[in-house]
Coordinates of C-alpha atoms and ligand atoms in Angstrom, one line a residue:
X212 CA 5.7 -13.8 -23.2
X213 CA 3.2 -16.5 -24.2
X214 CA 3.6 -18.1 -20.8
X215 CA 2.8 -14.8 -19.0
X216 CA -0.2 -14.2 -21.2
X217 CA -1.5 -17.6 -20.4
X218 CA -1.2 -17.1 -16.7
X219 CA -2.8 -13.7 -16.8
X220 CA -5.9 -15.1 -18.5
X221 CA -6.5 -17.0 -15.3
X222 CA -6.3 -14.1 -12.9
X223 CA -9.7 -13.0 -11.9
X224 CA -8.6 -10.9 -8.9
X225 CA -5.5 -10.7 -6.8
X226 CA -7.9 -11.1 -3.8
X227 CA -8.8 -14.6 -4.9
X228 CA -5.2 -15.5 -5.7
X229 CA -4.0 -14.2 -2.4
X230 CA -6.6 -16.2 -0.5
X231 CA -5.7 -19.5 -2.1
X232 CA -4.3 -21.6 0.8
X233 CA -1.5 -23.1 -1.4
X234 CA 0.1 -19.7 -2.1
X235 CA 3.4 -19.4 -0.3
X236 CA 5.5 -17.4 -2.8
X237 CA 4.9 -14.8 -5.4
X238 CA 4.0 -16.4 -8.8
X239 CA 6.5 -15.6 -11.5
X240 CA 4.1 -13.4 -13.4
X241 CA 4.1 -11.0 -10.4
X242 CA 7.9 -11.1 -9.7
X243 CA 9.2 -7.6 -9.0
X244 CA 12.4 -6.9 -7.1
X245 CA 12.4 -4.1 -4.6
X246 CA 15.8 -2.5 -3.9
X247 CA 16.1 -2.0 -0.1
X248 CA 19.0 0.4 -0.6
X249 CA 16.6 2.9 -2.2
X250 CA 14.6 3.4 0.9
X251 CA 14.8 6.7 2.9
X252 CA 15.3 6.7 6.7
X253 CA 12.0 8.2 8.0
X254 CA 13.9 9.5 11.1
X255 CA 16.2 11.6 9.0
X256 CA 14.9 15.2 9.2
X257 CA 15.6 15.5 5.5
X258 CA 12.6 13.2 5.1
X259 CA 10.2 14.9 7.4
X260 CA 7.0 15.0 5.3
X261 CA 5.5 18.5 5.1
X262 CA 2.2 18.9 6.8
X263 CA -0.3 21.6 5.7
X264 CA -2.8 22.8 8.3
X265 CA -5.8 23.6 6.1
X266 CA -7.5 25.5 8.9
X267 CA -4.8 28.2 8.5
X268 CA -5.8 28.6 4.8
X269 CA -9.4 29.5 5.7
X270 CA -8.4 31.4 8.9
X271 CA -9.5 35.0 9.4
X272 CA -5.9 36.1 10.0
X273 CA -4.3 37.2 6.7
X274 CA -0.8 36.6 8.3
X275 CA -1.5 33.0 9.0
X276 CA -2.8 32.5 5.4
X277 CA 0.2 34.2 3.9
X278 CA 2.6 32.1 6.0
X279 CA 1.1 28.9 4.8
X280 CA 1.1 30.1 1.2
X281 CA 4.8 30.9 1.6
X282 CA 5.4 27.4 2.9
X283 CA 3.5 25.9 0.0
X284 CA 6.0 27.4 -2.5
X285 CA 8.8 25.4 -1.0
X286 CA 6.7 22.3 -0.5
X287 CA 5.5 22.3 -4.1
X288 CA 9.0 22.9 -5.5
X289 CA 10.9 20.5 -3.3
X290 CA 8.4 17.7 -2.6
X291 CA 5.3 17.9 -4.8
X292 CA 3.7 16.1 -1.8
X293 CA 2.3 17.0 1.6
X294 CA -0.2 15.8 4.2
X295 CA -3.3 18.0 4.6
X296 CA -4.7 18.1 8.1
X297 CA -7.7 20.0 9.6
X298 CA -9.4 19.9 6.2
X299 CA -12.9 19.7 7.5
X300 CA -13.9 16.3 6.0
X301 CA -15.2 14.2 8.9
X302 CA -13.1 11.2 9.8
X303 CA -16.3 9.1 10.0
X304 CA -17.0 9.9 6.3
X305 CA -13.5 8.9 5.3
X306 CA -13.9 5.6 7.2
X307 CA -17.3 5.0 5.7
X308 CA -15.8 5.5 2.2
X309 CA -13.1 2.9 2.9
X310 CA -15.7 0.5 4.3
X311 CA -17.9 0.9 1.2
X312 CA -14.9 0.2 -1.0
X313 CA -14.0 -2.8 1.2
X314 CA -17.6 -4.0 0.7
X315 CA -17.3 -3.8 -3.1
X316 CA -14.0 -5.7 -3.2
X317 CA -15.5 -8.4 -0.9
X318 CA -18.2 -9.2 -3.5
X319 CA -17.7 -12.5 -5.4
X320 CA -15.5 -12.1 -8.5
X321 CA -18.5 -12.7 -10.8
X322 CA -20.4 -9.8 -9.3
X323 CA -17.5 -7.4 -9.5
X324 CA -17.0 -8.3 -13.1
X325 CA -20.3 -6.7 -14.0
X326 CA -18.3 -3.4 -13.6
X327 CA -15.6 -4.3 -16.1
X328 CA -15.6 -2.0 -19.1
X329 CA -13.4 -0.8 -21.9
X330 CA -9.9 0.5 -21.3
X331 CA -10.6 4.2 -21.7
X332 CA -9.6 6.0 -18.5
X333 CA -12.6 8.3 -19.0
X334 CA -15.2 5.5 -18.7
X335 CA -17.9 6.0 -16.1
X336 CA -16.5 3.2 -14.2
X337 CA -14.0 0.4 -14.5
X338 CA -13.0 -2.6 -12.4
X339 CA -10.0 -4.8 -12.8
X340 CA -6.8 -6.3 -11.5
X341 CA -3.2 -5.4 -12.1
X342 CA -3.1 -2.3 -14.5
X343 CA -4.0 -3.4 -17.9
X344 CA -3.8 -7.2 -18.4
X345 CA -3.3 -6.8 -22.1
X346 CA -0.1 -4.8 -21.6
X347 CA 1.4 -5.6 -18.2
X348 CA 4.7 -7.5 -18.4
X349 CA 4.8 -7.8 -14.6
X350 CA 1.5 -8.1 -12.9
X351 CA 0.6 -5.9 -10.0
X352 CA -0.5 -7.1 -6.6
X353 CA -3.7 -5.1 -6.6
X354 CA -7.3 -5.0 -7.7
X355 CA -8.9 -1.7 -8.4
X356 CA -12.0 0.2 -9.5
X357 CA -12.4 3.7 -10.8
X358 CA -15.6 5.8 -10.9
X359 CA -16.0 9.2 -12.5
X360 CA -17.6 11.5 -10.0
X361 CA -17.3 14.9 -11.7
X362 CA -18.6 16.8 -13.7
X363 CA -21.4 14.2 -13.7
X364 CA -21.6 11.9 -10.7
X365 CA -21.5 8.2 -11.4
X366 CA -21.5 5.4 -8.9
X367 CA -21.3 1.7 -8.4
X368 CA -24.6 0.2 -7.5
X369 CA -23.1 -2.4 -5.2
X370 CA -22.8 -2.4 -2.2
X371 CA -26.1 -0.6 -1.5
X372 CA -24.5 2.1 0.6
X373 CA -21.9 3.0 -2.0
X374 CA -23.8 5.7 -3.9
X375 CA -24.7 7.8 -0.9
X376 CA -21.3 7.6 0.8
X377 CA -19.3 8.2 -2.4
X378 CA -21.5 11.2 -3.3
X379 CA -20.9 12.9 0.0
X380 CA -17.2 11.9 0.1
X381 CA -16.6 13.1 -3.4
X382 CA -18.3 16.5 -2.8
X383 CA -16.4 17.1 0.4
X384 CA -13.1 16.0 -1.0
X385 CA -13.6 18.3 -4.0
X386 CA -14.0 21.3 -1.6
X387 CA -10.6 20.5 -0.1
X388 CA -8.9 20.0 -3.5
X389 CA -10.3 23.3 -4.8
X390 CA -9.1 25.1 -1.6
X391 CA -5.6 23.6 -2.2
X392 CA -5.7 24.7 -5.9
X393 CA -6.6 28.2 -4.8
X394 CA -3.7 28.3 -2.4
X395 CA -1.3 27.0 -5.0
X396 CA -2.5 29.7 -7.5
X397 CA -1.7 32.3 -4.8
X398 CA 1.6 30.8 -4.1
X399 CA 2.5 31.3 -7.7
X400 CA 1.7 35.0 -7.4
X401 CA -1.5 34.5 -9.4
X402 CA -5.1 35.3 -8.6
X403 CA -6.6 32.7 -6.2
X404 CA -9.1 31.6 -8.9
X405 CA -6.5 31.6 -11.7
X406 CA -6.0 27.8 -12.0
X407 CA -9.6 27.0 -11.3
X408 CA -10.7 29.3 -14.2
X409 CA -7.9 28.5 -16.6
X410 CA -8.4 24.8 -16.1
X411 CA -12.3 25.0 -16.4
X412 CA -12.6 23.2 -13.0
X413 CA -16.3 23.8 -13.0
X414 CA -16.3 21.0 -15.6
X415 CA -13.2 19.3 -14.2
X416 CA -12.7 15.6 -14.2
X417 CA -12.6 14.0 -10.7
X418 CA -12.3 10.2 -10.3
X419 CA -12.7 8.0 -7.3
X420 CA -10.0 5.3 -7.7
X421 CA -9.8 2.6 -5.1
X422 CA -7.0 0.1 -4.8
X423 CA -7.1 -3.3 -2.9
X424 CA -3.8 -4.8 -1.9
X425 CA -4.2 -8.2 -0.2
X426 CA -1.4 -9.5 2.0
X427 CA 1.5 -10.9 -0.1
X428 CA 3.7 -13.8 1.1
X429 CA 6.9 -12.1 -0.2
X430 CA 6.2 -8.3 -0.2
X431 CA 9.8 -7.5 -1.3
X432 CA 9.2 -9.5 -4.5
X433 CA 6.0 -7.9 -5.7
X434 CA 4.6 -4.4 -6.3
X435 CA 1.2 -2.8 -5.7
X436 CA 1.7 0.0 -8.3
X437 CA 5.1 0.7 -9.8
X438 CA 6.5 4.2 -9.8
X439 CA 4.5 6.7 -11.8
X440 CA 3.2 10.2 -11.7
X441 CA -0.5 11.0 -11.8
X442 CA -2.3 12.9 -14.6
X443 CA -4.3 15.8 -13.4
X444 CA -3.6 18.8 -11.1
X445 CA -3.7 17.3 -7.6
X446 CA -4.6 13.9 -6.2
X447 CA -5.9 13.4 -2.7
X448 CA -5.5 9.9 -1.2
X449 CA -6.7 8.2 1.9
X450 CA -6.0 4.6 3.2
X451 CA -7.1 2.2 5.8
X452 CA -4.8 1.5 8.8
X453 CA -2.0 0.0 6.6
X454 CA 0.8 2.1 5.1
X455 CA 2.2 1.4 1.6
X456 CA 2.4 4.6 -0.3
X457 CA 6.0 5.7 -1.1
X458 CA 7.0 9.0 -2.6
X459 CA 10.3 9.8 -4.2
X460 CA 12.3 12.5 -2.4
X461 CA 15.9 13.4 -3.0
X462 CA 16.5 10.2 -4.9
X463 CA 15.1 7.9 -2.2
X464 CA 11.7 6.1 -1.6
X465 CA 10.0 7.3 1.5
X466 CA 7.1 5.4 3.1
X467 CA 4.4 7.9 3.9
X468 CA 3.2 7.6 7.5
X469 CA 0.9 10.2 8.8
X470 CA -2.2 11.1 10.8
X471 CA -5.1 8.7 10.1
X472 CA -7.5 11.5 9.3
X473 CA -5.1 13.4 7.0
X474 CA -5.3 13.5 3.2
X475 CA -2.1 12.6 1.4
X476 CA -1.8 15.2 -1.4
X477 CA 0.4 14.9 -4.5
X478 CA 0.8 17.4 -7.3
X479 CA 0.2 15.8 -10.7
X480 CA 1.4 16.3 -14.3
X481 CA -0.9 19.1 -15.4
X482 CA 0.3 21.2 -12.4
X483 CA 3.9 20.6 -13.5
X484 CA 3.0 21.6 -17.1
X485 CA 1.0 24.7 -16.0
X486 CA 3.9 25.9 -13.8
X487 CA 6.5 25.2 -16.5
X488 CA 8.2 22.7 -14.3
X489 CA 8.4 25.0 -11.2
X490 CA 6.2 22.7 -9.2
X491 CA 6.7 19.0 -9.5
X492 CA 4.5 16.1 -10.2
X493 CA 5.9 13.7 -7.6
X494 CA 6.9 10.2 -8.5
X495 CA 5.2 7.7 -6.2
X496 CA 4.4 4.0 -5.9
X497 CA 2.5 1.5 -3.7
X498 CA 4.3 -1.3 -1.9
X499 CA 2.5 -4.3 -0.5
X500 CA 2.9 -6.1 2.9
X501 CA 2.5 -9.6 4.4
X502 CA 0.3 -8.6 7.3
X503 CA -3.1 -7.3 6.3
X504 CA -5.1 -6.0 3.3
X505 CA -4.4 -2.4 2.4
X506 CA -7.1 -0.3 0.8
X507 CA -6.3 3.1 -0.6
X508 CA -8.6 5.6 -2.4
X509 CA -7.0 8.1 -4.7
X510 CA -9.1 11.0 -5.9
X511 CA -7.4 12.8 -8.8
X512 CA -8.7 16.3 -9.7
X513 CA -8.1 17.5 -13.2
X514 CA -9.1 20.1 -15.8
X515 CA -12.1 19.5 -18.1
X516 CA -11.4 17.1 -20.9
X517 CA -11.2 19.7 -23.6
X518 CA -8.9 22.2 -21.7
X519 CA -5.6 22.7 -23.4
X520 CA -2.9 22.7 -20.7
X521 CA 0.3 24.6 -21.4
X522 CA 2.7 26.7 -19.3
X523 CA 0.7 29.7 -18.0
X524 CA 1.7 32.8 -20.0
X525 CA 1.5 35.0 -16.9
X526 CA 4.1 32.8 -15.2
X527 CA 6.4 32.6 -18.2
X528 CA 6.4 36.4 -18.4
X529 CA 6.9 36.9 -14.6
X530 CA 9.8 34.4 -14.6
X531 CA 11.2 35.4 -18.0
X532 CA 11.1 31.9 -19.2
X533 CA 10.4 30.1 -22.5
X534 CA 7.8 27.3 -22.3
X535 CA 9.2 23.8 -21.6
X536 CA 6.1 22.0 -22.7
X537 CA 3.8 22.1 -25.6
X538 CA 0.1 22.5 -25.1
X539 CA -2.2 19.5 -25.3
X540 CA -5.8 18.9 -24.2
X541 CA -6.4 16.9 -21.1
X542 CA -8.1 14.0 -22.9
X543 CA -5.3 13.6 -25.4
X544 CA -2.8 13.7 -22.6
X545 CA -4.5 10.9 -20.7
X546 CA -4.7 8.8 -23.8
X547 CA -1.0 9.4 -24.5
X548 CA 0.0 8.5 -20.9
X549 CA -2.1 5.3 -21.1
X550 CA -1.2 4.2 -24.6
X551 CA 0.7 1.0 -24.9
X552 CA 3.7 2.8 -26.4
X553 CA 4.0 5.2 -23.6
X554 CA 2.9 2.9 -20.9
X555 CA 6.0 0.7 -21.4
X556 CA 8.2 3.8 -21.5
X557 CA 7.0 5.6 -18.6
X558 CA 6.6 2.6 -16.3
X559 CA 8.1 -0.6 -17.5
X560 CA 11.5 0.6 -18.7
X561 CA 12.1 1.4 -15.0
X562 CA 10.6 -1.6 -13.5
X563 CA 12.8 -3.9 -15.6
X564 CA 16.0 -2.1 -14.9
Ligands
LIG678 C1 -2.7 5.6 -7.6 C2 -1.7 5.5 -6.5 C3 -1.0 4.8 -4.4 C4 -1.5 4.0 -3.2 O1 -3.8 5.0 -7.4 O2 -2.4 6.4 -8.6 O3 -0.6 6.1 -6.7 O4 -0.9 4.2 -2.1 N1 -1.9 4.8 -5.4 O5 -2.4 3.2 -3.4
LIG679 NI1 -0.7 7.5 -8.3

């Protein structure tokens, strides 16, 4: 323990470590064993990732809309994950956002450290490496930053283009997320605005969370982000040309491979709570590779901090069910998820198995 702590003190960024010429193996503080037997065969039809054509949701034809809403029921129950295409966000904007994040991570460590802050997930912004250096038993092969972009918009002030690009990207991505949330409401037999209104989305929390995974000499002996579920309602994720996201489906890990201009969409914990477990918050993780740096940008969309999330009474009544979860406000939930006690439980018990 003392040894790990001593090593972690020296880690400024995984980027700097990965760039050191002497690095030929994964340092012991990062050692994580992947089990190749857990991987899904992407050619098996059972693991064909659902695709949702967003243009059908906004289509004039009510038949097309109701077909895609029907499909969503199955997708949300069986996968909790899909790829959204034809969503209207220009590919050039997605690329500009990735480039702006790349620009940030390419700054010298000292400059990036200006953006370090406390450990509260609701900080305006936060930069770091691994997950939480004070808690991590195994270090993660990633650097990250998070910026809160809704209800108030905050931004990094470096690189210079960041603010303008992230404002437009955040706004456009939010429109897609809200459209998805409307469709999910409808798929549950509720009014399209039910979730939006019940979750006070007009004051909802939205983050821009970027991950930087440099090449790793032994990718099967390290992890970018170990398995977890996200807090919030839905997370939209984009990446550069490198794959690495894996979702758990039917007990296997499936590497997500999809159209470059699609959004990877996962349902998150508050959606599972709201639907009393009908829709699932999908378990996922990020693997690393030995070829090129991977950058991903996750955009979680959640309720307002003070919203109490509990199974929706209208659904319980419709399905004749008792609630499976107690109500808790969003801020308390996030704090619980990120507390040292729960962090070890939800994440590290499994990593060390
Ligand atoms: C996350 C996450 C996966 C990825 O940031 O919560 O799950 O592919 N990222 O980077
Ligand atoms: Ni995640």
